[in-house]
mmCIF file of C-alpha atoms in Angstrom:
data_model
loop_
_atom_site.group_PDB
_atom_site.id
_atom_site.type_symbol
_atom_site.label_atom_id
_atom_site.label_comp_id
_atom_site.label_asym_id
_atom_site.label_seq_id
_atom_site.Cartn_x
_atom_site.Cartn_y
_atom_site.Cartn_z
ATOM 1 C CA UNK A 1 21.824 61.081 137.725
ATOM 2 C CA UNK A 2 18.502 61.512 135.563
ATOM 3 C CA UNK A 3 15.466 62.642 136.886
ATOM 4 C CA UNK A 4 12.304 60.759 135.218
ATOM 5 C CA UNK A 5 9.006 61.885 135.894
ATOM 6 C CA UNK A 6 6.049 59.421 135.199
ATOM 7 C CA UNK A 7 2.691 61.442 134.814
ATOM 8 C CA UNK A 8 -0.240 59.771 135.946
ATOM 9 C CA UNK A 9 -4.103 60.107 136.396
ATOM 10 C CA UNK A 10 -6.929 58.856 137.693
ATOM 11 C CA UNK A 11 -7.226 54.928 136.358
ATOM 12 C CA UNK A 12 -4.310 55.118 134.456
ATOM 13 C CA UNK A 13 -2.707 52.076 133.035
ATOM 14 C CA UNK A 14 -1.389 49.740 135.590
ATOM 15 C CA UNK A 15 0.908 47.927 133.508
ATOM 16 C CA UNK A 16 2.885 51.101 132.241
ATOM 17 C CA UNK A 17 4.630 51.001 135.541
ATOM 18 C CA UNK A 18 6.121 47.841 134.522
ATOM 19 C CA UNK A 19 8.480 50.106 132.766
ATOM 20 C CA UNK A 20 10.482 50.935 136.238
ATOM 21 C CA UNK A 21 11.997 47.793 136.798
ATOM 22 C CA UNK A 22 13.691 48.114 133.295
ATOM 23 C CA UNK A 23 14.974 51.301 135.466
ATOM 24 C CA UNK A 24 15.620 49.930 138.163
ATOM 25 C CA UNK A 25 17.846 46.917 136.652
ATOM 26 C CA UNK A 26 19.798 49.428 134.569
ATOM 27 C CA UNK A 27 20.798 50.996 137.931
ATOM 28 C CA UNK A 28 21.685 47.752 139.349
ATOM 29 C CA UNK A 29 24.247 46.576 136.190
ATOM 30 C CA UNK A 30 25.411 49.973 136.079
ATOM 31 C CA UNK A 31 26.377 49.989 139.877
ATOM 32 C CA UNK A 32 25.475 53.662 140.756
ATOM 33 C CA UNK A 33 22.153 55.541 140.579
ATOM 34 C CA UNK A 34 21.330 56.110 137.051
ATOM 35 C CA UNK A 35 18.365 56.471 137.354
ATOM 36 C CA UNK A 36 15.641 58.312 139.794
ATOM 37 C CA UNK A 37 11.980 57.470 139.080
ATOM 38 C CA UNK A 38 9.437 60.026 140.604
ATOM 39 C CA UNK A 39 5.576 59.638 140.045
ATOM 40 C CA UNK A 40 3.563 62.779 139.466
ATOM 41 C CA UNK A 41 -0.270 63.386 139.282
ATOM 42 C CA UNK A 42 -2.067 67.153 139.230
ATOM 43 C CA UNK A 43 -2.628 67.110 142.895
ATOM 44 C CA UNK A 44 -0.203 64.583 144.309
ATOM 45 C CA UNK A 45 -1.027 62.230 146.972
ATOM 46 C CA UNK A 46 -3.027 58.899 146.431
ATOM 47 C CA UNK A 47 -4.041 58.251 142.614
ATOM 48 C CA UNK A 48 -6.140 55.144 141.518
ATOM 49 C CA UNK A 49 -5.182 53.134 138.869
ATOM 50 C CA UNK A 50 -6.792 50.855 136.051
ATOM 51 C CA UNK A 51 -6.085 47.614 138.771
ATOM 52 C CA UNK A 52 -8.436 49.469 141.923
ATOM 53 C CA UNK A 53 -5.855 50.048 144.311
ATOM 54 C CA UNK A 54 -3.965 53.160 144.496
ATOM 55 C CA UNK A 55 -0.442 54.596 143.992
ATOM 56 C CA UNK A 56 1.629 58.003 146.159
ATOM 57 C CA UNK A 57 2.552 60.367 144.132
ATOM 58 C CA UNK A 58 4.267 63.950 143.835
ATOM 59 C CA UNK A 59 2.084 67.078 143.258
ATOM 60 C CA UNK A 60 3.604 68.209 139.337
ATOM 61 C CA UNK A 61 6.333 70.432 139.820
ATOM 62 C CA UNK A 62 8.002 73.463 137.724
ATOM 63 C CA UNK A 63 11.401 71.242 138.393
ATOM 64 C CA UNK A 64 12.959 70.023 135.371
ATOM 65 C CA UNK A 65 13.244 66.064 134.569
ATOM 66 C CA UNK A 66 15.238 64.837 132.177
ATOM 67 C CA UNK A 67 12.747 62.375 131.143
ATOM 68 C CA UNK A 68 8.898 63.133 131.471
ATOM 69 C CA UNK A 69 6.666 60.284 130.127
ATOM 70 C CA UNK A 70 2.407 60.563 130.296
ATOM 71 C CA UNK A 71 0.971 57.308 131.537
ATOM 72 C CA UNK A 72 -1.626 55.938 129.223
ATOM 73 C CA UNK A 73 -5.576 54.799 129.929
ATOM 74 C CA UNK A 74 -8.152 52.178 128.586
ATOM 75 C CA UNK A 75 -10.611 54.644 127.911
ATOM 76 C CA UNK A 76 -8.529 57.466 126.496
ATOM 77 C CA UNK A 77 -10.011 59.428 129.487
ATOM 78 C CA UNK A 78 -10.126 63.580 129.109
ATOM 79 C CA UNK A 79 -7.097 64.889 130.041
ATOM 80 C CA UNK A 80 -7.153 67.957 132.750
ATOM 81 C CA UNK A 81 -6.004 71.583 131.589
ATOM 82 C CA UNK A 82 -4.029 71.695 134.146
ATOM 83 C CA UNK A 83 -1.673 68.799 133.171
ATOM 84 C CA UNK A 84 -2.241 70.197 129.222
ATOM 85 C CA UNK A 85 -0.242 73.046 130.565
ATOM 86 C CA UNK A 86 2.158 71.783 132.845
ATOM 87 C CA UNK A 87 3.279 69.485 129.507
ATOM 88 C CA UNK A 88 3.515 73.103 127.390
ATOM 89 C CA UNK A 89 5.816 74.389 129.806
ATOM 90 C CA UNK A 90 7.923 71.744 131.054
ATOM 91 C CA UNK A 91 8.287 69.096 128.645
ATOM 92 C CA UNK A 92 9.953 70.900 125.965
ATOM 93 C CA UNK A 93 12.594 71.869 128.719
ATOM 94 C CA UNK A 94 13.857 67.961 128.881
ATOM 95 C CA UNK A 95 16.040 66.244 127.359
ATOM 96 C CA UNK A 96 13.457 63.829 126.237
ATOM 97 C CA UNK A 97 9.345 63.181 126.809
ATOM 98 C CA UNK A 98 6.948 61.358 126.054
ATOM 99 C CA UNK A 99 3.865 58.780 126.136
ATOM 100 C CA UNK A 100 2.660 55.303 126.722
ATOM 101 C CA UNK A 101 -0.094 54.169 124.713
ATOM 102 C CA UNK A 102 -3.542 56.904 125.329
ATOM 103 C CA UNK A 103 -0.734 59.864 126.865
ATOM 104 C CA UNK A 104 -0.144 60.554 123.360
ATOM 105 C CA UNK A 105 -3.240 62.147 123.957
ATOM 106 C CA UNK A 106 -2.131 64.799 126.672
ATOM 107 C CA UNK A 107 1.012 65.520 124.536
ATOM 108 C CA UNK A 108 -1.364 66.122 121.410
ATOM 109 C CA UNK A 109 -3.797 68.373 123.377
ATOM 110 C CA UNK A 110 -0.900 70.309 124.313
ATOM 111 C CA UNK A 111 0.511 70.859 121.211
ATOM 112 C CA UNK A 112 3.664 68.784 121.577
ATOM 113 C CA UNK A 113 3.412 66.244 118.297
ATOM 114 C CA UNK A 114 2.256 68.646 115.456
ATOM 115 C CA UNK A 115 4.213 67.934 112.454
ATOM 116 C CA UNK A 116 5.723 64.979 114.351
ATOM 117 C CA UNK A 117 6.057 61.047 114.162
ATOM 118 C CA UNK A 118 3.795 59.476 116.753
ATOM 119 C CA UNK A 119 2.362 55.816 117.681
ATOM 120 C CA UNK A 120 -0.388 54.597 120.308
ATOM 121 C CA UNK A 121 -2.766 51.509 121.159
ATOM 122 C CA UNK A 122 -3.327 50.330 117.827
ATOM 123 C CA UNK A 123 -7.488 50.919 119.181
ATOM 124 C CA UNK A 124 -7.396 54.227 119.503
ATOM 125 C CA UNK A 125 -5.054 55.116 116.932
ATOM 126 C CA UNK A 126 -8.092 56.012 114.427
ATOM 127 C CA UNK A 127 -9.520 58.513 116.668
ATOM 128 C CA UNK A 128 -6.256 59.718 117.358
ATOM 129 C CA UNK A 129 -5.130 60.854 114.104
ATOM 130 C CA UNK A 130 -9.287 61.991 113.230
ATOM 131 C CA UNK A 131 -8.779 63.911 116.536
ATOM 132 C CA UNK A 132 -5.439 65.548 115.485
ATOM 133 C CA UNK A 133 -4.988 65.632 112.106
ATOM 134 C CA UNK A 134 -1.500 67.536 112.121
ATOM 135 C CA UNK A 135 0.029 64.046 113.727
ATOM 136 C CA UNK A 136 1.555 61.516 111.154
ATOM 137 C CA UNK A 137 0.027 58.558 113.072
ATOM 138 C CA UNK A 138 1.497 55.400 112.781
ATOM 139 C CA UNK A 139 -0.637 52.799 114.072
ATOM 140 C CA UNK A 140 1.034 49.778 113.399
ATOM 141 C CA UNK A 141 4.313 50.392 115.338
ATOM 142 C CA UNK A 142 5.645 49.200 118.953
ATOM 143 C CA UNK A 143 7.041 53.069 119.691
ATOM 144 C CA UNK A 144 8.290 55.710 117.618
ATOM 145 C CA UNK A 145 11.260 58.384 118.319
ATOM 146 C CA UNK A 146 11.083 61.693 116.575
ATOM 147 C CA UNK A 147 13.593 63.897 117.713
ATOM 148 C CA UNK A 148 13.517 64.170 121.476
ATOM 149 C CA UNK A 149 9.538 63.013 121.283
ATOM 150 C CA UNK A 150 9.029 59.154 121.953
ATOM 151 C CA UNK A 151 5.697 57.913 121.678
ATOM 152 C CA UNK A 152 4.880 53.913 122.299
ATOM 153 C CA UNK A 153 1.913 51.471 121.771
ATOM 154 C CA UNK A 154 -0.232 50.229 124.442
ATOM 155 C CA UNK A 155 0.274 47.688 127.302
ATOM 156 C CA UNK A 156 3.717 45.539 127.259
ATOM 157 C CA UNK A 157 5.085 48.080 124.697
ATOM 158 C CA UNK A 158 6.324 50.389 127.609
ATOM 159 C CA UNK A 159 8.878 47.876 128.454
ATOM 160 C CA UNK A 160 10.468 48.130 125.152
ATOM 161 C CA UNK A 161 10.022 51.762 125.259
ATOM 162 C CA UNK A 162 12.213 51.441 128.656
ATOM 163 C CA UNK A 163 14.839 49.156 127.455
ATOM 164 C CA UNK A 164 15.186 51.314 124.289
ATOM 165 C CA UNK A 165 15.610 54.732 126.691
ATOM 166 C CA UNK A 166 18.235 52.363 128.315
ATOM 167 C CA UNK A 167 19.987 51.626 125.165
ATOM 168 C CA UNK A 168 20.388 54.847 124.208
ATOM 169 C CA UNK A 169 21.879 55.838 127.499
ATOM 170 C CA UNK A 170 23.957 52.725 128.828
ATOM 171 C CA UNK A 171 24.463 51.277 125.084
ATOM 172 C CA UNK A 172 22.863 47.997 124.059
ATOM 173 C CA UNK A 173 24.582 45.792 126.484
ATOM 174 C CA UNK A 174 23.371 46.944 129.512
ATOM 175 C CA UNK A 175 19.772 46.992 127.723
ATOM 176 C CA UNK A 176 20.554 43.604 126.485
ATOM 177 C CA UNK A 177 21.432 42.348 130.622
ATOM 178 C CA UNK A 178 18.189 44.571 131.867
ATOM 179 C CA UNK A 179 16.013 42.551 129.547
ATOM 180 C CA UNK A 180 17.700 39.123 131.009
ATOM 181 C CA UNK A 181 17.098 40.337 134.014
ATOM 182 C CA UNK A 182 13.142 40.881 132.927
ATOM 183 C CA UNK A 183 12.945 37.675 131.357
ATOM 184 C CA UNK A 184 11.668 39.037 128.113
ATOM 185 C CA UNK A 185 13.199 39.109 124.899
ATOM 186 C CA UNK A 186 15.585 41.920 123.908
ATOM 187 C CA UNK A 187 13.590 44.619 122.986
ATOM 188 C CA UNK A 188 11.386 44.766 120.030
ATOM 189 C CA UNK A 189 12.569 47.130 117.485
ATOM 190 C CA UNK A 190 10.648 50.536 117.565
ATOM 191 C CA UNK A 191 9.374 49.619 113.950
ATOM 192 C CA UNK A 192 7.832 46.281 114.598
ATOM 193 C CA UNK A 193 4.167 45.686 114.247
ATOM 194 C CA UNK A 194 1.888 45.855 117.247
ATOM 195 C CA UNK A 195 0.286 42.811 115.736
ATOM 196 C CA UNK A 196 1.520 39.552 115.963
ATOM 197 C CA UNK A 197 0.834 36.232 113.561
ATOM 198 C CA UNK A 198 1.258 33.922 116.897
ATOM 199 C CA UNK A 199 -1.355 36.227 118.848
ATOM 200 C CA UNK A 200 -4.060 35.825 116.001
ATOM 201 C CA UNK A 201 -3.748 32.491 115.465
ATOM 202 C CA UNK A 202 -4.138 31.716 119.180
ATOM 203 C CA UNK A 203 -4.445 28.166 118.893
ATOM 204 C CA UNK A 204 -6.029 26.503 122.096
ATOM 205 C CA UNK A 205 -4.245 23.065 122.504
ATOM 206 C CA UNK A 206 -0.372 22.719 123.328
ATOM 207 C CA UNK A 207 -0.553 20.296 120.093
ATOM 208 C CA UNK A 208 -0.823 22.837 117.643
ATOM 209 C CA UNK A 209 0.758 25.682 120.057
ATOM 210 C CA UNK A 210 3.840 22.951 119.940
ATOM 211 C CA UNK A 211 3.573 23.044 115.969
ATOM 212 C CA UNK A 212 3.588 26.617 115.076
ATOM 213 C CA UNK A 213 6.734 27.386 117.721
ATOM 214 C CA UNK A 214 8.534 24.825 115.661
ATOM 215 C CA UNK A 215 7.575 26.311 112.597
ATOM 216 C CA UNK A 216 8.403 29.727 113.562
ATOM 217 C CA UNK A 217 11.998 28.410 114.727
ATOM 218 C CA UNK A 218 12.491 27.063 111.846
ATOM 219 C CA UNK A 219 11.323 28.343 108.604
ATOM 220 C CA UNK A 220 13.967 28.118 106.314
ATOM 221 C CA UNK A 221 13.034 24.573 106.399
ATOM 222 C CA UNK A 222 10.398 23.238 104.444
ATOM 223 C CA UNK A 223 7.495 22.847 107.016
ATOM 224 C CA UNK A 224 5.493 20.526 105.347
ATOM 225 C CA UNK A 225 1.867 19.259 106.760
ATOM 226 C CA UNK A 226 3.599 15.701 107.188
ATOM 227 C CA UNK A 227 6.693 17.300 109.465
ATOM 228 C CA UNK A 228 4.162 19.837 111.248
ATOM 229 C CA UNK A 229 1.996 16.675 111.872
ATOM 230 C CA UNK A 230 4.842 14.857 112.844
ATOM 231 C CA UNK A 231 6.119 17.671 115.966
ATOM 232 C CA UNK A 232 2.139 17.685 117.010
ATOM 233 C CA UNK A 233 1.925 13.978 117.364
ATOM 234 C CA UNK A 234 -0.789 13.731 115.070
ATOM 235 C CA UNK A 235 -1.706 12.399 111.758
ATOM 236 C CA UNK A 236 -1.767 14.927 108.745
ATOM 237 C CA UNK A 237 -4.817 14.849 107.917
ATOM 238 C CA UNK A 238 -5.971 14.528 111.781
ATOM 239 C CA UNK A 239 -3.409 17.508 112.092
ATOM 240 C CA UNK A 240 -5.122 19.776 109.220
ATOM 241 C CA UNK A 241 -8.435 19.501 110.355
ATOM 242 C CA UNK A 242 -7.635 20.085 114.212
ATOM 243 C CA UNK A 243 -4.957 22.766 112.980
ATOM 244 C CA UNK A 244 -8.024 24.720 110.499
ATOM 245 C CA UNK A 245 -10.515 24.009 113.225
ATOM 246 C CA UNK A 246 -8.392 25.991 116.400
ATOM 247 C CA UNK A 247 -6.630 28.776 113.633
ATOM 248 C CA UNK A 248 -9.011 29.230 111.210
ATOM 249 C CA UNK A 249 -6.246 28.726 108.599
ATOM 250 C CA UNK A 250 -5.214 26.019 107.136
ATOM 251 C CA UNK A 251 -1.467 24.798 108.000
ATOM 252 C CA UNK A 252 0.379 26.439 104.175
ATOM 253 C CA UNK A 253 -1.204 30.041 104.762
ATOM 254 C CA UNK A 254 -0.285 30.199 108.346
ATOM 255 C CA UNK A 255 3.574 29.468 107.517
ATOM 256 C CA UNK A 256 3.290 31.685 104.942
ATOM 257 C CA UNK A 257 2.042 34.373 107.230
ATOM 258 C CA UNK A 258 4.383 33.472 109.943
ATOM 259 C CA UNK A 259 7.654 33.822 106.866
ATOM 260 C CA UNK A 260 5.805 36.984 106.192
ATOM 261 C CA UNK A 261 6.007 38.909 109.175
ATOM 262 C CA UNK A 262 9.642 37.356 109.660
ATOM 263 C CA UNK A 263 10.758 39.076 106.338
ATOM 264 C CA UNK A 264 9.368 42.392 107.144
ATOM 265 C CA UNK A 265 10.937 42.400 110.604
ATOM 266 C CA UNK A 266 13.940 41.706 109.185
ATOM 267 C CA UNK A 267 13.679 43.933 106.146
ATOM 268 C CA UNK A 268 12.651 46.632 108.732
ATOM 269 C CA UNK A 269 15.687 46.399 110.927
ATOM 270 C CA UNK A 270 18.104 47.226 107.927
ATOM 271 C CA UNK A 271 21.426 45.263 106.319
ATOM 272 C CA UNK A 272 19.490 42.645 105.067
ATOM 273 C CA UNK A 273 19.176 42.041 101.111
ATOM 274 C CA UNK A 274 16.056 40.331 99.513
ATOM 275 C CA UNK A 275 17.547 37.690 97.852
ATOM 276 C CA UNK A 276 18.967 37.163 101.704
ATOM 277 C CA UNK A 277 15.628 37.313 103.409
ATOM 278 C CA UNK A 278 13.864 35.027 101.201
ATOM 279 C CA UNK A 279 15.933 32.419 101.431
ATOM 280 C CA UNK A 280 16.460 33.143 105.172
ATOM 281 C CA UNK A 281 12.539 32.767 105.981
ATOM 282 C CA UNK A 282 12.037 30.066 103.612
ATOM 283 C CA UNK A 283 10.298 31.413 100.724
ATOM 284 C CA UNK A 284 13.622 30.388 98.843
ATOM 285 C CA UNK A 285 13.746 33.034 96.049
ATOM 286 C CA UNK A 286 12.317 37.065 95.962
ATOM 287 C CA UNK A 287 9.696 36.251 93.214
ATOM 288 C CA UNK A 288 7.821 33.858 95.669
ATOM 289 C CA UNK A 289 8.377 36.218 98.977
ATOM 290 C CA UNK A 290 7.064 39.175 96.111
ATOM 291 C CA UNK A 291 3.852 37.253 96.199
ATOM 292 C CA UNK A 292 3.385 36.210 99.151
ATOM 293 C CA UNK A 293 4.211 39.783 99.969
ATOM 294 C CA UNK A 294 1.621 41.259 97.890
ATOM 295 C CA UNK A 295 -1.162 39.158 99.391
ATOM 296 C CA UNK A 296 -0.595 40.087 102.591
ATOM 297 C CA UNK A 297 0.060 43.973 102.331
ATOM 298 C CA UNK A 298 -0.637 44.688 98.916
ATOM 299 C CA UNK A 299 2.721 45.929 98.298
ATOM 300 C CA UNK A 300 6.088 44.067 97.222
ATOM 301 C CA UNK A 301 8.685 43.872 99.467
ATOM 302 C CA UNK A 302 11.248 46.570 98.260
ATOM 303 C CA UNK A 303 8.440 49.256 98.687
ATOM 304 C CA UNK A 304 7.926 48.373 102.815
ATOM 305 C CA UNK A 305 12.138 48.226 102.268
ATOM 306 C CA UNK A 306 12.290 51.374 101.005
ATOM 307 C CA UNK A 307 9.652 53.096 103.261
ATOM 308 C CA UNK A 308 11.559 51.531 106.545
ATOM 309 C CA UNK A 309 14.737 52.959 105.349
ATOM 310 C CA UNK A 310 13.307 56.537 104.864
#
């Protein structure tokens, strides 16, 4: 059985302890006790969190944990010297530690993630790396692993910090049924951006919500303004005024972003050639992805290729 140990603090996070169901499912499929979840703060006892109400917890203790993950904040609060030190001692003795979004903090401060890989809320990534300059931050990611060290975004991104820990212990069926079970969709790879096309769009009527899901479904297709108009029940040009109006974009540089971010997830997640992708995500050849590409990053495909793959 593996011990985790969740650090928390005053006002943490309440969401990061959305991350124990992923637990507790895995010990459901698996049909024995995988997993035991323990909750630790500097004193023990009651411990507020971000939500106002307040959570039991364990005093930290010298016993080892297999797993020992630092809840994060919305404030990127100061972190106490006593928990700096209880993460200098202990955490190097598991098997794996870690953070969710602001802990990165507390493992920084202790010295854990010099020379190391390491992700947080994409808002405080800035201060994080001016703060600790010795940490290759990566702002833009869901989580990272480096070694035994894994490090996650803000928010949601604990789940797929959870399911991944599952993978890597159970395999990826078992992580696969957990995130059934959580009604989410298998987890996001660690190198996918914290940012979303859907999310800044946020369009406000189920018209154009309807619209871009169809688009983003189906992108190999050719998506014109006429067959976009068409799923929305509009007119085009009705449907390119409302669509520019609620987006801020007009209906061609929205699919282009949304076949965009497609290709780099899948470039990202390996096996995939370029010729492949842009034909794939509807950009039909590599010269027109290259472009499209370039205006978005500033870089051509096979360089965000090449720098996944490293």
């Amino acid at each position: 059985m593996q011990e985790i140990g969740l650090i928390v603090y005053p006002d943490f996070q309440v969401l990061g302890l959305s991350m124990c169901a992923a637990f507790e499912l895995a010990n459901a499929i698996a049909g024995r006790e995988v997993y035991r979840v323990s909750l630790l703060s500097d004193g023990g006892g009651l411990v507020r969190t971000s939500a106002g109400f307040a959570v039991d917890t364990q005093p930290l203790l010298t016993r080892s944990f297999d797993t020992l993950i630092v809840m994060g904040d919305n404030h990127a609060t100061s972190i106490s010297a006593q928990l700096v030190a209880y993460l200098g001692r202990c955490a190097p003795a598991s098997r794996r530690f870690g953070s969710i979004c602001t802990g990165a903090f507390a493992l920084a401060e202790a010295g854990l993630l010099d020379g190391r890989r390491a992700t947080t809320h994409w808002c405080h990534a800035r201060d994080f790396q001016r703060s600790y300059p010795r940490i290759k931050v990566e702002e833009d990611r869901i989580f990272i692993n480096d070694g035994k060290i894994w490090t996650s975004a803000g928010m949601s991104a604990c789940v797929d910090l959870a399911l991944a820990l599952v993978e890597q212990d159970l395999g990826s069926d078992v992580a696969r049924q957990v995130s059934r079970q959580l009604v989410v969709y298998h987890r996001r790879a660690g190198g996918q951006s914290q940012f979303s096309v859907m999310l800044e769009l946020q369009p406000r009527t189920d018209r154009i919500q309807a619209a871009l899901a169809y688009a983003k479904e189906n992108l190999k297709a050719e998506l014109s303004v006429n067959d976009l108009a068409e799923v929305a029940h509009l007119s085009p040009r009705q449907f390119s005024r409302v669509f520019q109006a609620e987006t801020g974009q007009s209906p061609a540089k929205a699919i282009e972003n949304l076949r965009v971010e497609s290709a780099r997830l899948m470039m990202e997640s390996g096996g995939h050639l370029i010729d492949s992708v842009a034909m794939i995500t509807g950009f039909g050849d590599r010269e027109r992805m290259r472009r499209a590409f370039i205006r978005a990053y500033g870089q051509p495909p096979q360089v965000i290729q090449r720098a996944s793959r490293a």
